[in-house]
Amino acid sequence: MATTVLPRPKAYDDTFFKPISIWLTTTDHKLIGIMYMVTAMISFVIGGIFALIIRLQLSQPNLRLVDDSTYNQLISAHGVTMIFFFVTIFVTGIANYMVPIMVGARDMAFPRVNLLGFWLIPVSIILYYCGFFTGHALDAGWTGYAPLTEKAYQSHSLGVDFWAMSIIVWAISGIMASTNFLTTIVALRAPGMRFSRLPLFVWAQISTSILLLVVGAPLAAAMILLEFDRQLGTQFFTTSGRPVLYQHLFWFFGHPEVYVMILPAFGMISEIVPVFARKPIFGYMSMVAALFGIVFLSMTVWAHHMFTVGMNTYVEGFFMLMTMLIAVPTGIKFFNWIATAWWGSIDFTVPIKFVFGFLATFLIGGITGIYLASVPVDTQLHQSYFVVAHLHYVLFGGSVFAIFAGIYYWFPKITGRLLNRTLGEWHFWTTFIGFNGTFLIMHTLGLEGMPRRIWTYSNEAWAATNIIITISSFLIAFSVLLFLINIVHSWNQGEIAGNDPWQGNTLEWATTSPPPPYNFERVPPVRSFMPVRDLRESGELIEEPPVVPALV
Amino acid sequence: MGRLGAASPGSTGSALLYFHLVTRSARALFTTLGFAALAIALSSCGVGGLSPIFPEPVSPNGQGIYNTYIGISIVAIIVFVGVEAALLWVVLRYRRSTQPAGYVPPQVHGHTGLEIAWTLAPLVIVLAIAGYSFAELQKDFQPISHSQMLVVVSGHQFGWDYEYENGVVVHQEGSLTAEVPAFVVPTNTLVKLQFRGTDVIHSWWVPAISGKTDAVPGYDNFSWLKIDKPGKWRGECAELCGTGHASMQIIVQAMDKSDFDAWMAKQKESGATPSGSPSPSPSK
Ligand code: HEM
Ligand SMILES: [Cu+2]
Ligand SMILES: [Cu+2]
């Protein structure tokens, strides 16, 4: 039996100190992945600052910290930044980095498309923020419902136009990335990497890409029609047109978009739990099937965001049923994760803490989702703070917790250094407590009648809850600060990770940290969906000691 | 799958360590539960702002929603407690530090029976919830034809107009500070509400009465109310409609029939009718 000699682990990192010209022109999927992730993190901080201003304004009744118009621009910018420029971009970045390595490829199938696709993102972001420099950015929420975004009500500003342009560019970039992922996974798999042996993170990326490919175009179409209305005087969504048509187009994208943000998170959880529990994933095939169940169902539920526009009750019943059915594949995944950890020998490092943070909070988001799917109950909860709490439980408690788990898990691979554990523990606990302190009691505000997207309120009964929320949100801000310190500190002087600090299962752990530009000298043989673990157990994996750090 | 034996607690586990781990994880749980308990405690003390449920409904459709909410909550709480307990158990019981030294977990790849079980269990639960919700939907959300009174509610930037059949109009112009005039209805009367949007989309919401109904330009939307006792209830516009969105207060006041008639007569005197509209029979 041939043995696989692992490349000597690097004891230093030569990835980052490259001339700017290389960063600007590289087609290396890893560098592009890093640029995606850094861009996303900058957006996270900016979106977070918006959130803090929003929370300060809402901390007490009748505050006048910002005015109504500024407030509406802030919530729109917060939502757009978090959804389009943070979570989606981050998960694209981490997939850009990991998917080719995990399937044993040297790069993405279309490296130059990858380059273009990435650079469209800064263009999209800058286009959006241009709105602020014309004096008035988008102020109709991240959903930008017509006719509020029409010329008749927004003649004074170019913010809506910049937003629409930004989203069109964003959609094009997303379609490019999705095509690229699918081609890479189908065409560039290493010998032995059959579909039935793909890591679940890669399966998640397949399903995400299919979704974005299908729904990216309708989103762009909605924006283009809106621009026709605004610039050419058509009447698609105007007061005398069909405003509800805009909602259909938007949510046909908008709902699958939440799965674009959560499926990669599911993928990361499915990779991390087995490694730290020292058990194979429970029910590999049902995990894959569940992903595709979600892909299918998520395209048939969009009108659950429109239960108050007055549809026929049978149509509403259909969308209610399809929405609730998503609980079935999601439940399969959830129980399989628990079963994977069951009887395991779980090493409670920071990544797995975030995984359990994810499981504990995402469950709440899933359950409140059932309330919202029930048409009668939704007519009460819709557009209230209950929805804001729900969406943060799935987006923050779900996607963002998983992203943190993924960062702690893969940072050593990407930089060659481990993140500091103590800071990581602090980061986890402050995030977990801050998050629940902010969003758990927020549900009650919605139940008591506080609508979302109001810039101020006079009801004294909501004061106590709001101040607790605001204080807790600053705990989250503090936790993000700890995280950023950890990143900067560990990137420079963290503990050397070696090739495989966690005893991983998938191919990225069989190359150096960070991997060389071509990823592998020789791709190790693939005999199951846990190729590196197989090699380790059959004694075929020979690890050499790290190279002595070069004194520069 | 068997191999249960492999999971039996190790005799080497130190009681002290175990205790430490239990307390540590329990702390996390209690933080979460603490907030929930605080919420319930505060709301029962009447501090307000932290109620886990809608305000007491005063209209049958609101009551229907309320009951559906309770029904779902019963299932939701069971699922929540069950799954969180399983998670907590995993966190406490299957830590590497509490497992016997050299413990190798059973390499289970799946279990068809279990996987089918946790496909079917959520399926049954959601079908039940969907069926229950659909029944409520059919009962209280159908357009009604037998109302005793019709009011046309139209939303505009930024306020609400309520036009009664006799042409009387109540203008609820939005305000952040002053209390807006009340939209008055007689008690125990089935009032059909017909919603219109005149510029952008607005959404009419009074939590104590019922759910929201959007006022969309281009078509009419319907809802109804039947309030059984006199009183005043508040709400707000629930669909972002521009800068004045937060000012679009709603006040609904229910009065006994005689009070209502007196109020209506006064409205007609003070000429709350829009110009040119005829105002014949005040009958319902
Ligand atoms: C520090 C943490 C955060 C705080 C305190 C916070 C706070 C808020 C608040 C108060 C609103 C409601 C604004 C309103 O309706 O008037 C809101 C909306 C929203 N948030 Fe966050 N948020 C945080 C993080 C996030 C994250 C991480 C995401 C996404 C991953 C996110 C996504 C959204 C979205 C999509 C909306 C809806 C925006 C809209 O109404 O158009 N938020 N947030
Ligand atoms: Cu949705
Ligand atoms: Cu409004």
Short mmCIF file of N, CA, C and O and ligand atoms in Angstrom, two decimals, chain A residues 44 51 54-55 71 75 78-79 82-83 87 141-142 385 388 391-392 395-396 400 438-439 442 452-454 473 476, ligand 1:
data_model
loop_
_atom_site.label_atom_id
_atom_site.label_comp_id
_atom_site.label_asym_id
_atom_site.label_seq_id
_atom_site.Cartn_x
_atom_site.Cartn_y
_atom_site.Cartn_z
N PHE A 44 -19.47 43.63 7.78
CA PHE A 44 -20.06 43.24 9.07
C PHE A 44 -19.87 44.37 10.08
O PHE A 44 -20.81 44.75 10.80
N ALA A 51 -26.28 49.18 13.16
CA ALA A 51 -27.19 48.54 14.13
C ALA A 51 -27.11 49.26 15.48
O ALA A 51 -28.13 49.46 16.14
N ILE A 54 -28.99 52.44 15.37
CA ILE A 54 -30.43 52.12 15.41
C ILE A 54 -30.86 51.82 16.84
O ILE A 54 -31.86 52.33 17.34
N ARG A 55 -30.05 50.99 17.52
CA ARG A 55 -30.42 50.59 18.88
C ARG A 55 -30.39 51.77 19.85
O ARG A 55 -31.19 51.85 20.76
N TYR A 71 -32.97 57.61 9.97
CA TYR A 71 -33.25 56.30 10.54
C TYR A 71 -33.62 55.30 9.44
O TYR A 71 -33.10 54.18 9.39
N ILE A 75 -31.67 51.74 8.66
CA ILE A 75 -32.14 50.35 8.69
C ILE A 75 -31.99 49.70 7.32
O ILE A 75 -31.66 48.54 7.22
N HIS A 78 -28.35 48.91 6.99
CA HIS A 78 -28.02 47.78 7.87
C HIS A 78 -28.45 46.47 7.22
O HIS A 78 -27.66 45.54 7.11
N GLY A 79 -29.68 46.40 6.76
CA GLY A 79 -30.19 45.16 6.17
C GLY A 79 -29.44 44.79 4.90
O GLY A 79 -28.97 43.66 4.73
N MET A 82 -25.79 43.73 5.73
CA MET A 82 -25.66 42.44 6.40
C MET A 82 -26.00 41.28 5.45
O MET A 82 -25.33 40.26 5.45
N ILE A 83 -27.04 41.43 4.66
CA ILE A 83 -27.48 40.32 3.81
C ILE A 83 -26.63 40.21 2.55
O ILE A 83 -26.07 39.16 2.26
N VAL A 87 -23.12 38.39 4.92
CA VAL A 87 -23.28 36.94 5.04
C VAL A 87 -23.09 36.23 3.70
O VAL A 87 -22.29 35.29 3.60
N GLY A 141 -36.18 50.23 3.48
CA GLY A 141 -35.87 48.90 4.00
C GLY A 141 -35.11 48.09 2.96
O GLY A 141 -35.10 48.45 1.78
N TRP A 142 -34.51 46.99 3.40
CA TRP A 142 -33.67 46.23 2.44
C TRP A 142 -34.52 45.60 1.34
O TRP A 142 -34.03 45.26 0.28
N TYR A 385 -41.77 43.52 15.66
CA TYR A 385 -40.46 43.17 16.20
C TYR A 385 -40.29 41.67 16.40
O TYR A 385 -39.18 41.18 16.55
N VAL A 388 -38.37 40.75 13.47
CA VAL A 388 -36.97 41.16 13.58
C VAL A 388 -36.22 40.18 14.47
O VAL A 388 -35.09 39.77 14.16
N LEU A 391 -35.76 36.89 12.49
CA LEU A 391 -34.77 36.90 11.41
C LEU A 391 -33.36 36.97 11.96
O LEU A 391 -32.43 36.43 11.37
N HIS A 392 -33.19 37.61 13.13
CA HIS A 392 -31.85 37.59 13.72
C HIS A 392 -31.52 36.22 14.31
O HIS A 392 -30.36 35.82 14.31
N LEU A 395 -30.51 34.40 11.08
CA LEU A 395 -29.36 34.95 10.37
C LEU A 395 -28.14 35.07 11.27
O LEU A 395 -27.03 34.73 10.88
N PHE A 396 -28.35 35.60 12.45
CA PHE A 396 -27.23 35.81 13.36
C PHE A 396 -26.99 34.50 14.14
O PHE A 396 -25.91 33.91 14.06
N VAL A 400 -24.46 33.45 11.22
CA VAL A 400 -23.27 34.12 11.74
C VAL A 400 -22.55 33.23 12.77
O VAL A 400 -21.32 33.15 12.78
N THR A 438 -30.14 40.39 23.48
CA THR A 438 -30.69 41.36 22.53
C THR A 438 -31.98 40.84 21.92
O THR A 438 -32.99 41.54 21.87
N PHE A 439 -31.94 39.61 21.43
CA PHE A 439 -33.02 39.20 20.54
C PHE A 439 -34.10 38.34 21.19
O PHE A 439 -35.20 38.24 20.64
N MET A 442 -36.81 40.54 22.38
CA MET A 442 -37.34 41.33 21.28
C MET A 442 -38.65 40.72 20.74
O MET A 442 -39.52 41.45 20.26
N ARG A 452 -42.00 46.92 13.26
CA ARG A 452 -40.60 47.15 12.91
C ARG A 452 -40.52 48.40 12.05
O ARG A 452 -41.53 48.94 11.61
N ARG A 453 -39.32 48.87 11.84
CA ARG A 453 -39.07 50.01 10.95
C ARG A 453 -39.77 51.29 11.40
O ARG A 453 -40.15 52.11 10.58
N ILE A 454 -40.00 51.44 12.72
CA ILE A 454 -40.47 52.75 13.18
C ILE A 454 -39.29 53.43 13.85
O ILE A 454 -38.55 52.80 14.60
N SER A 473 -27.01 44.76 23.05
CA SER A 473 -26.42 44.87 21.72
C SER A 473 -24.99 45.41 21.82
O SER A 473 -24.15 45.09 20.98
N ILE A 476 -22.73 42.59 22.29
CA ILE A 476 -22.36 41.96 21.01
C ILE A 476 -21.23 42.75 20.36
O ILE A 476 -20.25 42.18 19.87
C1 HEM C 1 -25.10 43.90 16.75
C2 HEM C 1 -25.95 43.07 16.23
C3 HEM C 1 -27.25 43.51 15.61
C4 HEM C 1 -28.19 44.35 16.12
C5 HEM C 1 -28.19 45.04 17.46
C6 HEM C 1 -29.24 44.45 15.13
C7 HEM C 1 -30.37 45.23 15.28
C8 HEM C 1 -31.36 45.36 14.35
C9 HEM C 1 -32.58 46.07 14.53
C10 HEM C 1 -32.98 46.81 15.79
C11 HEM C 1 -33.30 45.97 13.39
C12 HEM C 1 -34.68 46.53 13.14
C13 HEM C 1 -34.69 47.88 12.61
C14 HEM C 1 -36.08 48.31 12.36
O1 HEM C 1 -36.90 47.50 11.91
O2 HEM C 1 -36.41 49.48 12.63
C15 HEM C 1 -32.55 45.18 12.49
C16 HEM C 1 -32.97 44.83 11.22
C17 HEM C 1 -32.32 43.91 10.42
N1 HEM C 1 -31.15 43.24 10.72
FE1 HEM C 1 -30.02 43.51 12.35
N2 HEM C 1 -28.91 43.69 14.06
C18 HEM C 1 -27.70 43.08 14.32
C19 HEM C 1 -27.04 42.20 13.50
C20 HEM C 1 -27.52 41.72 12.30
C21 HEM C 1 -26.91 40.69 11.52
C22 HEM C 1 -25.64 39.96 11.88
C23 HEM C 1 -27.70 40.51 10.43
C24 HEM C 1 -27.56 39.57 9.27
C25 HEM C 1 -26.73 38.62 9.19
C26 HEM C 1 -28.80 41.43 10.51
C27 HEM C 1 -29.81 41.54 9.57
C28 HEM C 1 -30.87 42.40 9.67
C29 HEM C 1 -31.88 42.58 8.66
C30 HEM C 1 -31.95 41.84 7.32
C31 HEM C 1 -32.78 43.51 9.12
C32 HEM C 1 -34.02 44.03 8.40
C33 HEM C 1 -33.72 45.39 7.88
C34 HEM C 1 -34.94 46.01 7.32
O3 HEM C 1 -35.94 46.14 8.06
O4 HEM C 1 -34.93 46.36 6.12
N3 HEM C 1 -28.67 42.15 11.67
N4 HEM C 1 -31.37 44.81 13.09
#
